[in-house]
Short mmCIF file of C-alpha atoms in Angstrom, two decimals:
data_model
loop_
_atom_site.label_atom_id
_atom_site.label_comp_id
_atom_site.label_asym_id
_atom_site.label_seq_id
_atom_site.Cartn_x
_atom_site.Cartn_y
_atom_site.Cartn_z
CA UNK A 1 0.00 0.00 0.00
CA UNK A 2 1.32 3.44 -0.96
CA UNK A 3 1.93 5.98 1.81
CA UNK A 4 -0.82 8.28 0.56
CA UNK A 5 -3.30 5.41 0.53
CA UNK A 6 -2.29 4.42 4.05
CA UNK A 7 -2.68 7.94 5.36
CA UNK A 8 -6.09 8.18 3.74
CA UNK A 9 -7.10 4.77 5.06
CA UNK A 10 -6.59 5.91 8.64
CA UNK A 11 -7.45 9.59 8.11
CA UNK A 12 -4.04 10.62 9.42
CA UNK A 13 -3.57 14.24 10.55
CA UNK A 14 -0.13 15.59 11.45
CA UNK A 15 0.39 18.85 13.33
CA UNK A 16 2.53 20.51 15.97
CA UNK A 17 6.19 21.34 16.34
CA UNK A 18 9.13 19.54 17.84
CA UNK A 19 11.47 16.68 17.12
CA UNK A 20 9.62 14.13 19.26
CA UNK A 21 6.45 12.54 17.91
CA UNK A 22 3.30 11.72 19.88
CA UNK A 23 1.03 9.11 18.30
CA UNK A 24 -2.46 9.40 19.82
CA UNK A 25 -4.68 6.33 19.58
CA UNK A 26 -8.40 6.65 20.35
CA UNK A 27 -10.60 4.15 22.17
CA UNK A 28 -13.57 2.02 21.18
CA UNK A 29 -16.46 3.96 19.66
CA UNK A 30 -14.37 7.13 19.43
CA UNK A 31 -12.20 8.91 16.89
CA UNK A 32 -9.23 11.25 16.82
CA UNK A 33 -11.41 14.27 17.61
CA UNK A 34 -11.64 13.15 21.25
CA UNK A 35 -8.02 14.24 21.75
CA UNK A 36 -8.78 17.92 21.06
CA UNK A 37 -8.85 18.76 24.76
CA UNK A 38 -5.14 18.01 25.30
CA UNK A 39 -3.51 18.55 21.89
CA UNK A 40 -3.42 22.39 22.05
CA UNK A 41 -1.13 22.22 25.08
CA UNK A 42 1.14 19.65 23.43
CA UNK A 43 1.32 20.93 19.85
CA UNK A 44 3.84 23.73 20.55
CA UNK A 45 6.35 21.18 21.84
CA UNK A 46 5.70 17.94 19.95
CA UNK A 47 4.86 16.62 16.52
CA UNK A 48 1.38 15.12 16.88
CA UNK A 49 0.03 12.29 14.76
CA UNK A 50 -3.71 11.66 14.96
CA UNK A 51 -5.54 8.87 13.15
CA UNK A 52 -8.75 6.84 13.07
CA UNK A 53 -8.74 3.07 13.17
CA UNK A 54 -10.26 1.47 10.09
CA UNK A 55 -13.99 1.42 10.75
CA UNK A 56 -13.92 4.47 13.01
CA UNK A 57 -14.25 8.20 12.40
CA UNK A 58 -13.42 9.29 8.87
CA UNK A 59 -11.30 6.25 8.02
CA UNK A 60 -11.74 4.42 4.72
CA UNK A 61 -14.54 1.93 5.41
CA UNK A 62 -13.71 0.11 2.19
CA UNK A 63 -10.47 -1.03 3.85
CA UNK A 64 -12.33 -2.79 6.67
CA UNK A 65 -11.69 -6.53 6.97
CA UNK A 66 -13.78 -8.36 9.56
CA UNK A 67 -11.20 -11.12 10.00
CA UNK A 68 -8.28 -8.76 10.47
CA UNK A 69 -10.15 -6.67 13.01
CA UNK A 70 -11.72 -9.55 14.92
CA UNK A 71 -8.87 -9.23 17.44
CA UNK A 72 -6.87 -6.28 18.74
CA UNK A 73 -3.86 -7.53 16.78
CA UNK A 74 -5.44 -6.18 13.60
CA UNK A 75 -5.64 -2.70 15.08
CA UNK A 76 -2.03 -3.03 16.28
CA UNK A 77 -1.08 -3.73 12.66
CA UNK A 78 -2.68 -0.40 11.72
CA UNK A 79 -0.38 1.33 14.18
CA UNK A 80 2.74 -0.50 13.03
CA UNK A 81 2.00 0.23 9.38
CA UNK A 82 1.57 3.93 10.20
CA UNK A 83 4.81 3.99 12.19
CA UNK A 84 6.66 2.37 9.30
CA UNK A 85 5.15 4.69 6.70
CA UNK A 86 5.94 7.80 8.74
CA UNK A 87 9.33 6.56 10.04
CA UNK A 88 8.21 7.11 13.62
CA UNK A 89 11.09 5.44 15.41
CA UNK A 90 11.18 6.41 19.09
CA UNK A 91 7.68 7.88 19.20
CA UNK A 92 5.50 8.07 22.29
CA UNK A 93 2.17 6.32 21.97
CA UNK A 94 -0.70 7.75 24.03
CA UNK A 95 -3.58 5.30 24.05
CA UNK A 96 -7.06 5.59 25.50
CA UNK A 97 -8.75 2.54 27.01
CA UNK A 98 -8.43 -0.41 24.61
CA UNK A 99 -5.74 1.43 22.67
CA UNK A 100 -3.50 1.04 25.68
CA UNK A 101 -3.45 -2.69 24.97
CA UNK A 102 -3.33 -2.18 21.21
CA UNK A 103 -0.31 0.04 21.76
CA UNK A 104 1.29 -2.53 24.07
CA UNK A 105 0.82 -5.25 21.43
CA UNK A 106 2.43 -3.01 18.81
CA UNK A 107 5.31 -1.94 21.06
CA UNK A 108 6.21 -5.53 21.91
CA UNK A 109 6.06 -6.58 18.26
CA UNK A 110 8.21 -3.67 17.00
CA UNK A 111 9.88 -1.93 19.96
CA UNK A 112 12.05 0.30 17.74
CA UNK A 113 9.06 2.41 16.78
CA UNK A 114 8.41 3.53 20.36
CA UNK A 115 10.08 5.40 23.19
CA UNK A 116 7.43 5.13 25.89
CA UNK A 117 3.72 4.48 26.39
CA UNK A 118 1.08 6.58 28.14
CA UNK A 119 -2.14 4.74 28.94
CA UNK A 120 -5.35 6.62 29.75
CA UNK A 121 -7.84 4.43 31.66
CA UNK A 122 -6.26 1.15 30.50
CA UNK A 123 -7.50 -2.38 31.06
CA UNK A 124 -5.86 -5.61 29.88
CA UNK A 125 -9.11 -7.53 30.38
CA UNK A 126 -12.65 -6.33 31.10
CA UNK A 127 -13.79 -9.78 32.22
CA UNK A 128 -13.77 -11.03 35.79
CA UNK A 129 -11.25 -13.84 36.20
CA UNK A 130 -11.62 -14.85 39.85
CA UNK A 131 -10.00 -15.25 42.22
CA UNK A 132 -6.95 -13.29 41.02
CA UNK A 133 -8.45 -10.66 38.75
CA UNK A 134 -11.65 -8.65 38.57
CA UNK A 135 -11.97 -6.80 35.29
CA UNK A 136 -15.41 -5.48 36.15
CA UNK A 137 -17.80 -7.58 34.04
CA UNK A 138 -19.19 -11.08 33.82
CA UNK A 139 -19.26 -12.60 30.35
CA UNK A 140 -23.06 -12.86 30.42
CA UNK A 141 -23.36 -9.12 31.11
CA UNK A 142 -21.20 -8.27 28.12
CA UNK A 143 -23.13 -10.69 25.92
CA UNK A 144 -26.32 -8.87 26.92
CA UNK A 145 -24.69 -5.56 26.00
CA UNK A 146 -23.77 -6.89 22.57
CA UNK A 147 -27.25 -8.30 22.18
CA UNK A 148 -28.62 -4.81 22.86
CA UNK A 149 -26.51 -3.52 19.97
CA UNK A 150 -28.46 -5.85 17.66
CA UNK A 151 -31.89 -5.07 19.07
CA UNK A 152 -31.64 -1.33 19.75
CA UNK A 153 -28.42 0.28 18.53
CA UNK A 154 -29.38 3.82 19.50
CA UNK A 155 -30.57 2.62 22.90
CA UNK A 156 -27.25 0.83 23.37
CA UNK A 157 -25.34 4.02 22.59
CA UNK A 158 -27.52 6.13 24.89
CA UNK A 159 -27.00 3.61 27.70
CA UNK A 160 -23.25 3.20 27.29
CA UNK A 161 -22.20 6.85 26.82
CA UNK A 162 -23.06 8.11 30.34
CA UNK A 163 -21.68 4.90 31.83
CA UNK A 164 -18.36 5.49 30.10
CA UNK A 165 -18.08 9.20 30.90
CA UNK A 166 -19.20 8.91 34.51
CA UNK A 167 -20.70 11.64 36.65
CA UNK A 168 -18.16 14.26 35.60
CA UNK A 169 -19.22 14.11 31.96
CA UNK A 170 -21.26 17.06 30.79
CA UNK A 171 -24.47 16.62 28.85
CA UNK A 172 -22.71 17.92 25.74
CA UNK A 173 -19.89 15.37 26.04
CA UNK A 174 -22.37 12.58 26.74
CA UNK A 175 -24.33 13.49 23.61
CA UNK A 176 -21.10 13.69 21.61
CA UNK A 177 -19.96 10.25 22.74
CA UNK A 178 -23.37 8.72 22.12
CA UNK A 179 -23.36 10.29 18.66
CA UNK A 180 -19.89 8.88 18.02
CA UNK A 181 -21.12 5.41 18.94
CA UNK A 182 -24.14 5.80 16.66
CA UNK A 183 -22.10 7.05 13.72
CA UNK A 184 -20.19 3.79 13.46
CA UNK A 185 -21.42 0.96 11.28
CA UNK A 186 -23.26 -1.40 13.69
CA UNK A 187 -21.59 -4.54 12.35
CA UNK A 188 -18.12 -2.99 12.61
CA UNK A 189 -18.86 -1.56 16.06
CA UNK A 190 -20.01 -4.94 17.35
CA UNK A 191 -16.89 -6.63 15.99
CA UNK A 192 -14.70 -4.02 17.69
CA UNK A 193 -16.73 -4.33 20.90
CA UNK A 194 -16.23 -8.10 21.01
CA UNK A 195 -12.51 -7.72 20.34
CA UNK A 196 -12.32 -5.11 23.10
CA UNK A 197 -14.44 -6.54 25.88
CA UNK A 198 -13.78 -10.26 25.49
CA UNK A 199 -10.00 -10.13 25.04
CA UNK A 200 -7.47 -10.97 27.73
CA UNK A 201 -3.99 -9.55 27.28
CA UNK A 202 -2.80 -9.83 30.87
CA UNK A 203 -0.03 -12.18 29.76
CA UNK A 204 1.58 -9.33 27.80
CA UNK A 205 2.04 -7.03 30.80
CA UNK A 206 5.40 -8.47 31.97
CA UNK A 207 6.67 -8.27 28.37
CA UNK A 208 6.40 -4.47 28.21
CA UNK A 209 9.60 -3.06 26.72
CA UNK A 210 9.19 0.66 27.40
CA UNK A 211 8.54 3.04 30.30
CA UNK A 212 4.79 3.33 30.82
CA UNK A 213 2.51 5.83 32.54
CA UNK A 214 -0.87 4.47 33.69
CA UNK A 215 -3.54 7.09 34.34
CA UNK A 216 -6.62 5.82 36.19
CA UNK A 217 -9.73 7.55 37.48
CA UNK A 218 -10.48 7.22 41.16
CA UNK A 219 -13.96 6.09 40.07
CA UNK A 220 -14.32 4.30 36.76
CA UNK A 221 -17.15 1.83 36.14
CA UNK A 222 -15.22 0.24 33.26
CA UNK A 223 -11.77 0.00 34.86
CA UNK A 224 -11.53 0.00 38.63
CA UNK A 225 -8.42 1.27 40.41
CA UNK A 226 -7.58 -2.36 41.18
CA UNK A 227 -7.10 -2.91 37.44
CA UNK A 228 -4.45 -0.19 37.33
CA UNK A 229 -2.78 -1.63 40.42
CA UNK A 230 -2.77 -5.07 38.80
CA UNK A 231 -1.12 -3.69 35.67
CA UNK A 232 1.43 -1.61 37.57
CA UNK A 233 2.49 -4.61 39.65
CA UNK A 234 3.21 -6.64 36.50
CA UNK A 235 4.58 -4.06 34.06
CA UNK A 236 8.29 -3.29 34.39
CA UNK A 237 9.23 0.39 34.49
CA UNK A 238 5.63 1.55 34.94
CA UNK A 239 4.13 4.42 36.91
CA UNK A 240 0.55 4.47 38.18
CA UNK A 241 -1.30 7.73 38.82
CA UNK A 242 -4.80 7.54 40.26
CA UNK A 243 -6.43 10.88 39.51
CA UNK A 244 -9.17 12.57 41.56
CA UNK A 245 -11.69 12.16 38.77
CA UNK A 246 -14.59 10.02 37.60
CA UNK A 247 -15.20 8.19 34.37
CA UNK A 248 -13.37 6.35 31.61
CA UNK A 249 -12.48 9.33 29.37
CA UNK A 250 -10.08 11.42 31.44
CA UNK A 251 -8.66 13.16 28.38
CA UNK A 252 -12.13 14.57 27.68
CA UNK A 253 -13.56 15.23 31.15
CA UNK A 254 -10.37 16.18 33.03
CA UNK A 255 -7.73 17.15 30.46
CA UNK A 256 -5.87 19.41 32.88
CA UNK A 257 -5.27 16.46 35.23
CA UNK A 258 -4.04 14.33 32.34
CA UNK A 259 -1.66 17.06 31.16
CA UNK A 260 -0.37 17.58 34.70
CA UNK A 261 0.86 13.98 34.75
CA UNK A 262 1.66 13.62 31.07
CA UNK A 263 3.99 16.59 30.65
CA UNK A 264 6.68 15.51 33.15
CA UNK A 265 6.46 11.92 31.89
CA UNK A 266 7.11 13.07 28.32
CA UNK A 267 9.96 15.32 29.43
CA UNK A 268 11.73 12.69 31.57
CA UNK A 269 14.82 10.88 30.16
CA UNK A 270 14.03 7.58 28.47
#
């Protein structure tokens, strides 16, 4: 695939100044626009690469392959292909939610592309795996959520958006997130949802090759603080910051808290 085709496929936007590149990877049901609350503070100091996964945002839907994107590995391939096309060796990947794991998969596969990882509300597994791990959901609950996508897609979006944002999410942000969910093709969204919520990448945590910053909300219905503690205990060279905030989209609801932790992490020696 030619570079221009690849950039169009993932709706890549490059901005900012600086020699160090930040690659920002959005979460499930979102797109690159969700990063707009933190990019203005970073653009004067860093080159910023934004993109949409195939099937999300303004990506090329014709490039969607249900087999490739049935697991998170397919999305990690998107990232690696972008890094290769843009020669992003030593970049920092900032991933939201499931993109934290997608970024980890990519960084283990091709460590030369990355310098460090910042994870906003990460979770390696949303399923409960007692007695050692509680991801927050029973499999039957997630199956019911996916079933709701088939029966009432708009109702599913309206239910999930406030759950994801938490109590600190404004009505405008809740409507925006619900609209983002609704704008996705239902078949593609369900495939991404299954890849997100039924995966288990806990085994990759000890294999992390780069310094990592884990940013967790004090109250997050999708990823409890215990999930961050679990990750931190198993990821070498990781830092955990539990922020006085609520919800699963810290970069949207509390961008100033994210920037407060992110800036010194980006500036620290690798």
